[in-house]
Short mmCIF file of C-alpha atoms in Angstrom, two decimals:
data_model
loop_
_atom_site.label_atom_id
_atom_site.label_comp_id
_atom_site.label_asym_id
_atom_site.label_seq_id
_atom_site.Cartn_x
_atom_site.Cartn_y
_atom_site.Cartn_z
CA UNK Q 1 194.15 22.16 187.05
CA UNK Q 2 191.73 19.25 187.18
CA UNK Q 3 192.06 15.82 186.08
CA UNK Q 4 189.00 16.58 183.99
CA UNK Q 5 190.95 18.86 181.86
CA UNK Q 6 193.27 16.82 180.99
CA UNK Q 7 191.51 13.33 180.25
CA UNK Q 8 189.48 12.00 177.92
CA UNK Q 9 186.01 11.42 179.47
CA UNK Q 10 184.73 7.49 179.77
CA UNK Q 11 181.94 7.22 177.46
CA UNK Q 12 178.60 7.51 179.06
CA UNK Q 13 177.43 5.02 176.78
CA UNK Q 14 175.22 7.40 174.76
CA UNK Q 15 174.76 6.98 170.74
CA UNK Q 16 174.72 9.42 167.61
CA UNK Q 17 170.95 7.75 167.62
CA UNK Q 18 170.19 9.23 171.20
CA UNK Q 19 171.50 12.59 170.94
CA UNK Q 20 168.13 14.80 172.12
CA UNK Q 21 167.11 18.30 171.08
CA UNK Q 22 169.24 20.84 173.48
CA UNK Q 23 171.46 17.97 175.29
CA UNK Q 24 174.95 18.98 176.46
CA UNK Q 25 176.65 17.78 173.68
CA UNK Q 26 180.39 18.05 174.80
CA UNK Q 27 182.46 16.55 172.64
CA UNK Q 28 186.28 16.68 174.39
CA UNK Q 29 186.10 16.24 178.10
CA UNK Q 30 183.86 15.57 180.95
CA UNK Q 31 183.79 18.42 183.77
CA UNK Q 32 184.86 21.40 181.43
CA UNK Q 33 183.46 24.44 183.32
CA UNK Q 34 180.44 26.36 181.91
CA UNK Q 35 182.22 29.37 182.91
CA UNK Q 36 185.67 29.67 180.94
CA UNK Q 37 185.93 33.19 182.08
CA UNK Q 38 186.64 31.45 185.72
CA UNK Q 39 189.97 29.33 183.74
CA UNK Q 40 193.06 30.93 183.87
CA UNK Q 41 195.22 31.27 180.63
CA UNK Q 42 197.07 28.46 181.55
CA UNK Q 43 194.60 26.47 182.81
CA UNK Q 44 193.19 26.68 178.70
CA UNK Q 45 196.68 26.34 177.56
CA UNK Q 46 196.91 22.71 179.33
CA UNK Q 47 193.03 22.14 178.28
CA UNK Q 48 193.78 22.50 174.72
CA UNK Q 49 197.51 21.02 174.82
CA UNK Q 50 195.57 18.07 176.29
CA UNK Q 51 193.13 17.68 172.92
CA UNK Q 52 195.79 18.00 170.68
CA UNK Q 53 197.85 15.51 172.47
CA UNK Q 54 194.66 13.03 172.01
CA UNK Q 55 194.29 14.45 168.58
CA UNK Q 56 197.96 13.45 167.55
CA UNK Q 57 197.31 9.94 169.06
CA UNK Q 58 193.91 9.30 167.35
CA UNK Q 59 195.89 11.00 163.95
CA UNK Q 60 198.25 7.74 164.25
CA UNK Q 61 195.82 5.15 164.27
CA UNK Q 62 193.63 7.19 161.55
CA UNK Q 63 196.99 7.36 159.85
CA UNK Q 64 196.75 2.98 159.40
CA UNK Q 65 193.21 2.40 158.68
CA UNK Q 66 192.38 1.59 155.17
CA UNK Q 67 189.54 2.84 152.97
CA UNK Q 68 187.01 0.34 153.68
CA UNK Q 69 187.16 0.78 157.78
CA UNK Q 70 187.09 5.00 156.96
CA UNK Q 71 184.75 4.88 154.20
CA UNK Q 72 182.16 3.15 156.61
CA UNK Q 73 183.11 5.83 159.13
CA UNK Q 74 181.93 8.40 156.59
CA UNK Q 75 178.69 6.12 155.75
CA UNK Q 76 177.82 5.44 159.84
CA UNK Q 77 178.01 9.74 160.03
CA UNK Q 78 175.57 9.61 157.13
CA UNK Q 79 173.27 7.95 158.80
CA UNK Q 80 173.34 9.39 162.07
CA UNK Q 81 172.61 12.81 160.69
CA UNK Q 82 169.73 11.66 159.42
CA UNK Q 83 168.48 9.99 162.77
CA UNK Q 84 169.17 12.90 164.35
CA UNK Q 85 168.12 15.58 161.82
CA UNK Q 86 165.19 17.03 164.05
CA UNK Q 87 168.22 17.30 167.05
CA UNK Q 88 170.30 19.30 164.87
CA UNK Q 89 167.78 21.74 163.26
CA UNK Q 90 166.25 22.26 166.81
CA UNK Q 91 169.54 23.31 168.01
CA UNK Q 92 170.10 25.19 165.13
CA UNK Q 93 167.35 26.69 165.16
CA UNK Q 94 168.44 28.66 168.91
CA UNK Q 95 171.63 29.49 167.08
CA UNK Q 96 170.09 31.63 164.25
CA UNK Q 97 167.28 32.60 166.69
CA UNK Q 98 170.25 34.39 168.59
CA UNK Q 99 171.75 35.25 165.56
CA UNK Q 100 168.92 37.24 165.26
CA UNK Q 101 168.94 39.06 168.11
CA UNK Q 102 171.82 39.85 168.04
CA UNK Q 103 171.81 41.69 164.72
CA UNK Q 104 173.55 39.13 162.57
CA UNK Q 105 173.57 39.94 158.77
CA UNK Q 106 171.47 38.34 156.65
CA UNK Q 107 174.32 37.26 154.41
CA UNK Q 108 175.38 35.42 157.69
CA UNK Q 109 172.53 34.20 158.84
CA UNK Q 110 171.86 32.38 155.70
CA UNK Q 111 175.27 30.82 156.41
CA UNK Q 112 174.12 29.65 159.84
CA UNK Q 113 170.87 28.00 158.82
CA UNK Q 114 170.19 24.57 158.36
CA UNK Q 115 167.39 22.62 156.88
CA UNK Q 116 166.30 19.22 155.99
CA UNK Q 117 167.62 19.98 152.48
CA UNK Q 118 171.02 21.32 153.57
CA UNK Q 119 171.62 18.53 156.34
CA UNK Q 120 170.37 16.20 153.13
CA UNK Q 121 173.08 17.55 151.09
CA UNK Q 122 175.74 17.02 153.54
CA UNK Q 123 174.56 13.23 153.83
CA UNK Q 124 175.11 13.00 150.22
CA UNK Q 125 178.75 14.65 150.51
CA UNK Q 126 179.73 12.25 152.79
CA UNK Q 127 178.41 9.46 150.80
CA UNK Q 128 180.29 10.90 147.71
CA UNK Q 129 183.60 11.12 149.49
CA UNK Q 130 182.61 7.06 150.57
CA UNK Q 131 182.87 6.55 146.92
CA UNK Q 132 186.34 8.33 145.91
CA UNK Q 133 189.53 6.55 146.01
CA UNK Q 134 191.52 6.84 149.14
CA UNK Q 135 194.54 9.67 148.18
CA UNK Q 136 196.75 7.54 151.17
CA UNK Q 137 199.45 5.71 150.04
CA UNK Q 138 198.64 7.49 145.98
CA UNK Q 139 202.17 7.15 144.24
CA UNK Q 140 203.32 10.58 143.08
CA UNK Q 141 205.89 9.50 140.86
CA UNK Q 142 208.89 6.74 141.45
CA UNK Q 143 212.01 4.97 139.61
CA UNK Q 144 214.69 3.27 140.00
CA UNK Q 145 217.79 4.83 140.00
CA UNK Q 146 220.91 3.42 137.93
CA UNK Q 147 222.46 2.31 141.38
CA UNK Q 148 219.55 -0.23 141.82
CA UNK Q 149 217.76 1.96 144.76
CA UNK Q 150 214.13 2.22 144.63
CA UNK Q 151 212.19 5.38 144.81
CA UNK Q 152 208.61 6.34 145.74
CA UNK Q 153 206.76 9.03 146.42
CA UNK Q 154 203.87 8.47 148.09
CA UNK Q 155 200.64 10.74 149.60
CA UNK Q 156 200.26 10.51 153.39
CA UNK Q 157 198.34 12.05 155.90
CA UNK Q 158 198.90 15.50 157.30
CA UNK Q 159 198.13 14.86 160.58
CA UNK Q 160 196.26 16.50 163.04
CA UNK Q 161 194.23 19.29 160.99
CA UNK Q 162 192.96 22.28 163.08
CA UNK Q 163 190.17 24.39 161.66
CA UNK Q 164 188.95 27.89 162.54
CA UNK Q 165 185.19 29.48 161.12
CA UNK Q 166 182.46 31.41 161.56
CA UNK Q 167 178.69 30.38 161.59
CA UNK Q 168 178.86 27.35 159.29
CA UNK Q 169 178.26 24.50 160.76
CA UNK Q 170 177.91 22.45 157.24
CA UNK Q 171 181.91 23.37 157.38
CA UNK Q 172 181.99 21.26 160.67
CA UNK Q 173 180.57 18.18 158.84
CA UNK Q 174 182.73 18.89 155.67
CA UNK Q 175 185.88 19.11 157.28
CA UNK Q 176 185.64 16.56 159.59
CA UNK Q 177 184.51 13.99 156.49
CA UNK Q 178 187.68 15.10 154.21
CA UNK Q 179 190.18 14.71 157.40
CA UNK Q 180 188.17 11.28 157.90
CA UNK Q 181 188.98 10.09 154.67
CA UNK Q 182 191.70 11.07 154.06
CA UNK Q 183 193.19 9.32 157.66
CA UNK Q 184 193.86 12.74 159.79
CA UNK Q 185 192.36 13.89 162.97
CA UNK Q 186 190.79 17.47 163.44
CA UNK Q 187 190.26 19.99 165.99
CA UNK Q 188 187.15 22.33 164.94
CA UNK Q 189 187.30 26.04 166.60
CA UNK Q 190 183.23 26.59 164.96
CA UNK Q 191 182.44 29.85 166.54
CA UNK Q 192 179.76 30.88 168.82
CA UNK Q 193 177.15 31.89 166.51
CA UNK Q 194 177.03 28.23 165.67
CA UNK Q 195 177.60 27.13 169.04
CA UNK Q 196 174.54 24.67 169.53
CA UNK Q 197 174.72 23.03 166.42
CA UNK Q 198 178.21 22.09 166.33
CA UNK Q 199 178.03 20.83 169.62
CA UNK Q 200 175.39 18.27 168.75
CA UNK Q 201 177.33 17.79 165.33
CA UNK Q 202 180.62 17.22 167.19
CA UNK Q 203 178.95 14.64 169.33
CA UNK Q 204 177.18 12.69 166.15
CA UNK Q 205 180.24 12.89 164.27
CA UNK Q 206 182.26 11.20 167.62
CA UNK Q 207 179.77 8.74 168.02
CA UNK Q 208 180.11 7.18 164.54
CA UNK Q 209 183.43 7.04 164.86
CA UNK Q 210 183.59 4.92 167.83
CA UNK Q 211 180.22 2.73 166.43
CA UNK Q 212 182.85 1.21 163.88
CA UNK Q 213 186.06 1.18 165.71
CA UNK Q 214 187.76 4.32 165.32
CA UNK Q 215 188.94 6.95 167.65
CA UNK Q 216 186.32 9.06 168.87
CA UNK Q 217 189.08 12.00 169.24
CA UNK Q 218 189.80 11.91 165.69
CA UNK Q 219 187.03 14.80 166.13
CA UNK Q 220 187.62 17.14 168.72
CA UNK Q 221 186.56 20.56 169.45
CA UNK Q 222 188.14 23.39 171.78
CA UNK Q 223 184.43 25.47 171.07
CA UNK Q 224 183.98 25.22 174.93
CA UNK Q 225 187.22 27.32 175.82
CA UNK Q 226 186.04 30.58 173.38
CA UNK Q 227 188.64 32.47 171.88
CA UNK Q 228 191.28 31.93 174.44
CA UNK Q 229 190.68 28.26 173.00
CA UNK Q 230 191.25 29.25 169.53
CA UNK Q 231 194.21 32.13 170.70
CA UNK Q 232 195.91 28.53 172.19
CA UNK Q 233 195.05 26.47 168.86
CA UNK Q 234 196.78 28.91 166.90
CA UNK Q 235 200.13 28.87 168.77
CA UNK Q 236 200.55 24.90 169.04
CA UNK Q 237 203.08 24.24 166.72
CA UNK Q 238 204.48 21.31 167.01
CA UNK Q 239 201.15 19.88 168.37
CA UNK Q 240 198.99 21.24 165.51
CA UNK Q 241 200.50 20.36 161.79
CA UNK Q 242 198.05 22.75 159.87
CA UNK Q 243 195.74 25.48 160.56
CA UNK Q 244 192.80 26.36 158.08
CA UNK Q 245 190.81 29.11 158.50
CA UNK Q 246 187.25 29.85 156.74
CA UNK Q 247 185.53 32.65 157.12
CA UNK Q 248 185.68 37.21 156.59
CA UNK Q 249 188.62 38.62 155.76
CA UNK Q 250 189.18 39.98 159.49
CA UNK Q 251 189.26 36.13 161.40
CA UNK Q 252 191.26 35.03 158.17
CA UNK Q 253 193.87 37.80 158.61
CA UNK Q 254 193.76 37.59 162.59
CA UNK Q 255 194.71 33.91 161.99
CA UNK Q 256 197.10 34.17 159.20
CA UNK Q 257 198.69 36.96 161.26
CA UNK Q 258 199.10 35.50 164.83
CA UNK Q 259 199.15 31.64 164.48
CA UNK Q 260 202.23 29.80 164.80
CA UNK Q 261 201.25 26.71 163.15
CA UNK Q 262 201.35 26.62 159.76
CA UNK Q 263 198.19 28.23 158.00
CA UNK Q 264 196.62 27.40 154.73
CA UNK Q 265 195.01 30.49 153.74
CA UNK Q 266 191.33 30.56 152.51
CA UNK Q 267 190.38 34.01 151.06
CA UNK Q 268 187.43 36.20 150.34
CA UNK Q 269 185.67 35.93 147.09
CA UNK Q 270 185.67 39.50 145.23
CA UNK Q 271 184.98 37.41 141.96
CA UNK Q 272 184.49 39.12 138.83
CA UNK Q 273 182.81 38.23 135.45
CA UNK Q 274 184.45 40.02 131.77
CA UNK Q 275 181.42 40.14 129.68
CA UNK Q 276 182.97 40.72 126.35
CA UNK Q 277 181.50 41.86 123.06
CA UNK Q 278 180.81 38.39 121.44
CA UNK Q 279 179.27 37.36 124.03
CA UNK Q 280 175.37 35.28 124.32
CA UNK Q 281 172.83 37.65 124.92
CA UNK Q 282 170.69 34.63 126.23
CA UNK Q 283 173.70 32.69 127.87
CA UNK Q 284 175.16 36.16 129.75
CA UNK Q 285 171.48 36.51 131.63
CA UNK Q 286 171.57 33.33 132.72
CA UNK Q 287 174.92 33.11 133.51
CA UNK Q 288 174.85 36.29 135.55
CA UNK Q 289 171.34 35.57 137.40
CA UNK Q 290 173.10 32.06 138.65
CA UNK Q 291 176.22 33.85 139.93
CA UNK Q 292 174.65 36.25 141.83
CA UNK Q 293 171.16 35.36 142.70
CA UNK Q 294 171.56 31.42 143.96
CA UNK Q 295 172.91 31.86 147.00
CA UNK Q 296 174.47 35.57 147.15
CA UNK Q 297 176.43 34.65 150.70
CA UNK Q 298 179.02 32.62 149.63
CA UNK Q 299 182.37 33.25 148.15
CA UNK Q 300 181.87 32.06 144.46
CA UNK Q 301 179.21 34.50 143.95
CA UNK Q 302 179.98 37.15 141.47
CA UNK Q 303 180.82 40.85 143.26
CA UNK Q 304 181.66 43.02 139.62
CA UNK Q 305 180.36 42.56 136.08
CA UNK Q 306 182.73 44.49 133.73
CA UNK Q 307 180.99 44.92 130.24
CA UNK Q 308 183.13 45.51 126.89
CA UNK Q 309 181.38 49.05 125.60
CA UNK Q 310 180.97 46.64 122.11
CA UNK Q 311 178.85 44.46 124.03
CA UNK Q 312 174.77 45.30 123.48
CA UNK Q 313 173.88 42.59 126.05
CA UNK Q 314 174.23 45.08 128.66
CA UNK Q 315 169.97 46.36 128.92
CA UNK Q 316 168.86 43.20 128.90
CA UNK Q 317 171.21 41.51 131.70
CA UNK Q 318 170.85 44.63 133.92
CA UNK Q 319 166.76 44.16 133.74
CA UNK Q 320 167.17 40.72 134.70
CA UNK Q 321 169.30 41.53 137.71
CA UNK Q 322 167.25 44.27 138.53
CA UNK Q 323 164.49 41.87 138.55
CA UNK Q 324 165.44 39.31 140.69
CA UNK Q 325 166.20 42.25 143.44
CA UNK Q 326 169.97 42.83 142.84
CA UNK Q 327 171.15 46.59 143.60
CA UNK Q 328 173.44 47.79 141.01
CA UNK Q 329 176.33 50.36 142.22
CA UNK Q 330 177.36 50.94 138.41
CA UNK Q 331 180.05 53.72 136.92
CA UNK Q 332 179.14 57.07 135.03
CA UNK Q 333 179.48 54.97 131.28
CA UNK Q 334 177.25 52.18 132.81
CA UNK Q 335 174.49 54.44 134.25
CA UNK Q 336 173.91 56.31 130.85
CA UNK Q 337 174.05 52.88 129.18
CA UNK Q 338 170.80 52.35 131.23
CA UNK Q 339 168.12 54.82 131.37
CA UNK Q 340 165.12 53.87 132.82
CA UNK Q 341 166.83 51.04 134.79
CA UNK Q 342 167.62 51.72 138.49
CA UNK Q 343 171.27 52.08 139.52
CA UNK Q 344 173.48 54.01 142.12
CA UNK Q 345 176.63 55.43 141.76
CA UNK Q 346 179.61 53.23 142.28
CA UNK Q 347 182.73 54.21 144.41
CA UNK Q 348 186.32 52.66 144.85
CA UNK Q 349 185.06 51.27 147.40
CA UNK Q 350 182.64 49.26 145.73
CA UNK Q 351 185.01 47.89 143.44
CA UNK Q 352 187.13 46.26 146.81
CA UNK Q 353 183.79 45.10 148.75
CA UNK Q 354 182.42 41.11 148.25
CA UNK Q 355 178.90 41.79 149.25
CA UNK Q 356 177.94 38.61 150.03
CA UNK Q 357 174.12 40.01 149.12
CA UNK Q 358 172.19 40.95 146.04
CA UNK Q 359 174.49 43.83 144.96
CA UNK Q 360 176.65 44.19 142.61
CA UNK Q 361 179.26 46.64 141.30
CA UNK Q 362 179.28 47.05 137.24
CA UNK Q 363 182.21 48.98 135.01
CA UNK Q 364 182.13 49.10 130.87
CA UNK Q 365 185.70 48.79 129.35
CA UNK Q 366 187.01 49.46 126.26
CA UNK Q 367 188.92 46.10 126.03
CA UNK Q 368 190.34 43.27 127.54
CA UNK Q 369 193.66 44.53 128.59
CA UNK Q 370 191.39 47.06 130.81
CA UNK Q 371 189.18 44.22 132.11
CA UNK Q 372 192.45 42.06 133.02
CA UNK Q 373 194.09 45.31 134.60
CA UNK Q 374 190.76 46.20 136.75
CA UNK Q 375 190.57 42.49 137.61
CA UNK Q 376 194.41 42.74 139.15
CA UNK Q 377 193.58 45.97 140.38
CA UNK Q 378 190.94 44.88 142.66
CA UNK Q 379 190.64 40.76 143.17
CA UNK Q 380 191.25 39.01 146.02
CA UNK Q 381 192.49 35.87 143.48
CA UNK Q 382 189.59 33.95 144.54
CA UNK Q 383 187.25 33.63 140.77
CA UNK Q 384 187.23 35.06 137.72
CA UNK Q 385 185.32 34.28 134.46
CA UNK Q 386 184.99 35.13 130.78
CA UNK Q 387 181.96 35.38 128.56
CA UNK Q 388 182.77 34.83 125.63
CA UNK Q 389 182.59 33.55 121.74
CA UNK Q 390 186.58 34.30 120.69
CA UNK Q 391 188.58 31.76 121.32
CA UNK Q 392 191.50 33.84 121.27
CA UNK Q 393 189.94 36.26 123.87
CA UNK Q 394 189.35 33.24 126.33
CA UNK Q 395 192.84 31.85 125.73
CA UNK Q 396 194.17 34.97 126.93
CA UNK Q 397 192.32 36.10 129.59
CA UNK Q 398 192.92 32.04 131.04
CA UNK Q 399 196.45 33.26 130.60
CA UNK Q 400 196.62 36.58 132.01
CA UNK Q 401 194.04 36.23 134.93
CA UNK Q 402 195.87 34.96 137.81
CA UNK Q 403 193.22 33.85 140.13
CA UNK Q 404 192.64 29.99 141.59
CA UNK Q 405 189.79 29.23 139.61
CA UNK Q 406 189.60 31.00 136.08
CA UNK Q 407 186.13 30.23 134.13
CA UNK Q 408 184.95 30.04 130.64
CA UNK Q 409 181.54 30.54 129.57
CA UNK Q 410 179.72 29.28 132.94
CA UNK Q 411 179.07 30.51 136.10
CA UNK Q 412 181.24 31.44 139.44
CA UNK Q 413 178.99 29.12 141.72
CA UNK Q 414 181.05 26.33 139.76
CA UNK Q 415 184.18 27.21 141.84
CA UNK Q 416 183.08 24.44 144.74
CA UNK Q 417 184.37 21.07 145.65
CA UNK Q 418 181.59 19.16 145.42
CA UNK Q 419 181.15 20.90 142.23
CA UNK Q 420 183.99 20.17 141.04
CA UNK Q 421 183.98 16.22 141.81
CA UNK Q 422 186.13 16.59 144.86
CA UNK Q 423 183.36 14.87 147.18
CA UNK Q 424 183.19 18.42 149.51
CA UNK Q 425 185.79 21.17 150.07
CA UNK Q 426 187.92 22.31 152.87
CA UNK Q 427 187.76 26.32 151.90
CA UNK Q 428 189.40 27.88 148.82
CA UNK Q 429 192.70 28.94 148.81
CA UNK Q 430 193.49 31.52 147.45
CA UNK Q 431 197.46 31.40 148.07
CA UNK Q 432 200.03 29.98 146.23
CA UNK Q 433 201.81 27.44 148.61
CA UNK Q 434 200.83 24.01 148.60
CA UNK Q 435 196.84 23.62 147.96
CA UNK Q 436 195.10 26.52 145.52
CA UNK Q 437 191.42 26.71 144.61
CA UNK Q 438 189.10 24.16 145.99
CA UNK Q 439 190.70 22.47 148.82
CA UNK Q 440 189.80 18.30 148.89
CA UNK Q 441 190.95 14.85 149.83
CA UNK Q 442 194.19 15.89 148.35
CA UNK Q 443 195.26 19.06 149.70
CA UNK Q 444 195.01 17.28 153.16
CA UNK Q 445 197.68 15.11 152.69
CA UNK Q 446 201.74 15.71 152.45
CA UNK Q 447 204.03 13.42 150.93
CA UNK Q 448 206.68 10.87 152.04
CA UNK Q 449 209.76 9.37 149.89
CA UNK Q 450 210.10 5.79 150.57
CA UNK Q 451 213.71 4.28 149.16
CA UNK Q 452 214.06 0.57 149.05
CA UNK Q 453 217.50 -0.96 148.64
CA UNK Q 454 219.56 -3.90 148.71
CA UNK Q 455 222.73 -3.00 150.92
CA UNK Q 456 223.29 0.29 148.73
CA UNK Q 457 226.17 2.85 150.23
CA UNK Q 458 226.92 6.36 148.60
CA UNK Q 459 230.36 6.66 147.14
#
């Protein structure tokens, strides 16, 4: 086991500002070898015991800055992306190129790219999450109990924050920003597919952090030790204090199934829309063409349309759809609803699948009890919405659907952090347990009661 290994490289004195097109970009420690095959397990075991050891000392000093020292953290990231924006799309640019090749799905692939606007909108995220209040040292609730104590309950950090995904580097940025701000360190397991951009990414986002006097290992990655790396990550309890994973339903399961640190599950997005029969002609086409067609790849984008049989909106939102290039796998009620518009038979199976393209499964109903039954039938709890012009109908189907994000009258794509004014997002729980729905500044943080007293002893 080398010193290497387990040390935090001296900084070689280069800046986010210098970071050049294809330049090693390792973010952890000097010396790692190129081969990991050539470690042994434990050999990665002390590796990655060794960054979470830095990442639980950089979490403590994280742990005391205050907002204006982190928000300029967020704001130096900022605008190193931008100085380095041709760096990153270059070496983003041989990740999807390999992506490529090596048959990656278009759905993923879409996921992997980067571009002047995207890096642009991650620039703005950060400056967004500059702008919200700091959730560290929030008060819960407090009072002061009849025996003169004093009680608070007060937001604190989590930690160290590990995170495990697949082909998103924008995740890299946005996680790294929320655990910023919200005064935790992270450990980022991004994937291979998105190995050369998140190793430039890594170093901009390390760089920043040391430009205005924080710890350059609140960021840290364990990329460069593969999936022996991440196998290690998962079993550091007691060294990791929360695991989030983002990406298909097999790495989420693998990591919800064999990690011993504590996992915050993020879940797939089989998201349904109920179109019922009061619904907007005009309002359901548009609705529908936003929820599928904007970006079909990500997890708030609709998978199944159910349409009430009262509903006559049906023609006109299929020929949109059809339109804009979505493939509809419809039912036997839904296909002689439609003649002349092109459909294929659905299965079960299509009723279980999130796409993450331009298809999309539609079923007719008779009413609302058999949209909410087909919804728990099939939904992975991620999205759900109503269109709608009852009142009563949307009352009840907010009541019934039990999802993280239910939606009234606008569209899926609306089930987003940033969206939803939380500066940028985590993932999207989907489980019950501490954080649901859009995960922000927030669900990164735990509590701590604080009781202040004056000699006080219990009788």
């Amino acid at each position: 086991m080398t010193e290497a290994l387990t040390h935090t490289a001296e900084n070689s004195g280069t800046t986010a500002a210098q970071v050049q097109p294809g330049a090693s970009a390792e973010p952890a420690a000097a010396g790692v070898p190129a081969a990991v095959s050539e470690l042994s397990a434990a050999d990665v075991e002390l590796a990655v015991h060794a960054i979470t050891d830095r990442s639980r000392h950089a979490a403590r000093r994280m742990a005391t800055a205050n907002r204006a020292w982190k928000d300029r953290a967020l704001r130096a990231v900022g605008t190193a992306l931008r100085e380095n924006v041709q760096a990153i799309l270059a070496a983003n640019a041989t990740d999807v190129q390999r992506g490529k090749a090596n048959g990656t799905s278009a759905a993923l692939l879409d996921r992997l790219t980067l571009t002047e606007t995207r890096v642009a909108g991650l620039v703005a995220a950060l400056d967004n999450l500059a702008n919200l209040p700091d959730p560290v040292g929030n008060v819960v609730r407090g009072q002061t109990l009849p025996n003169g104590l004093r009680l608070r309950q007060v937001n604190v950090p989590m930690g160290v924050v590990a995170a495990i995904y697949e082909a998103r580097p924008n995740v890299t940025v946005d996680i790294a920003g929320l655990a910023l701000k919200s005064g935790n360190a992270v450990i980022l397991r991004g994937g291979s597919a998105a190995e050369a951009t998140n190793q430039v990414l890594v170093r901009i986002l390390r760089d920043a952090l040391e430009s205005v006097g924080l710890p350059a290992d609140a960021v840290q990655t364990v990329d460069q030790y593969g999936r022996a790396g991440a196998t290690v990550l998962m079993k550091a309890r007691g060294r990791v204090d929360v695991l989030i994973p983002r990406g298909g339903r097999d790495l989420i399961q693998a990591v919800v199934t064999n990690s011993a640190v504590p996992v915050i599950e993020t879940g797939e997005g089989n998201v349904h829309i109920f179109i019922d029969e009061s619904a907007d002609e005009e309002m359901a086409v548009e609705i529908l063409l936003n929820a599928k067609t904007q970006r079909p790849s990500v997890c708030n984008t609709v998978e199944t349309l159910l349409m009430h049989s009262g509903s006559t909106v049906l023609p006109a939102v299929a020929a949109a759809l059809r339109k804009a290039g979505v493939r509809l796998h419809v039912d036997p009620r839904v296909q002689a609803a439609l003649p002349g518009i092109d459909t294929e038979p659905a299965t079960d199976a299509d009723w279980g699948t999130e796409y993450m393209d331009l298809d999309l499964a539609v079923a007719m109903v008779d009413s609302l009890d058999e949209a909410v039954q087909h919804i728990r039938t099939w939904s992975t709890g991620h999205t759900e919405a109503i269109l709608t012009n009852h009142l009563a109908n949307a009352e009840r189907f907010i009541a019934e659907v039990d999802s993280a994000a239910v939606i009234v009258n606008a569209s899926t794509r609306f089930t987003d952090g940033g969206e939803l004014g939380l500066g940028a997002e985590v993932g999207i729980s989907t489980q019950k347990l501490h954080a649901r729905g859009p995960m922000g500044l927030s669900e990164l943080t735990t509590t701590k009661w604080i009781v202040q007293g004056e000699g006080q002893v219990r009788g």
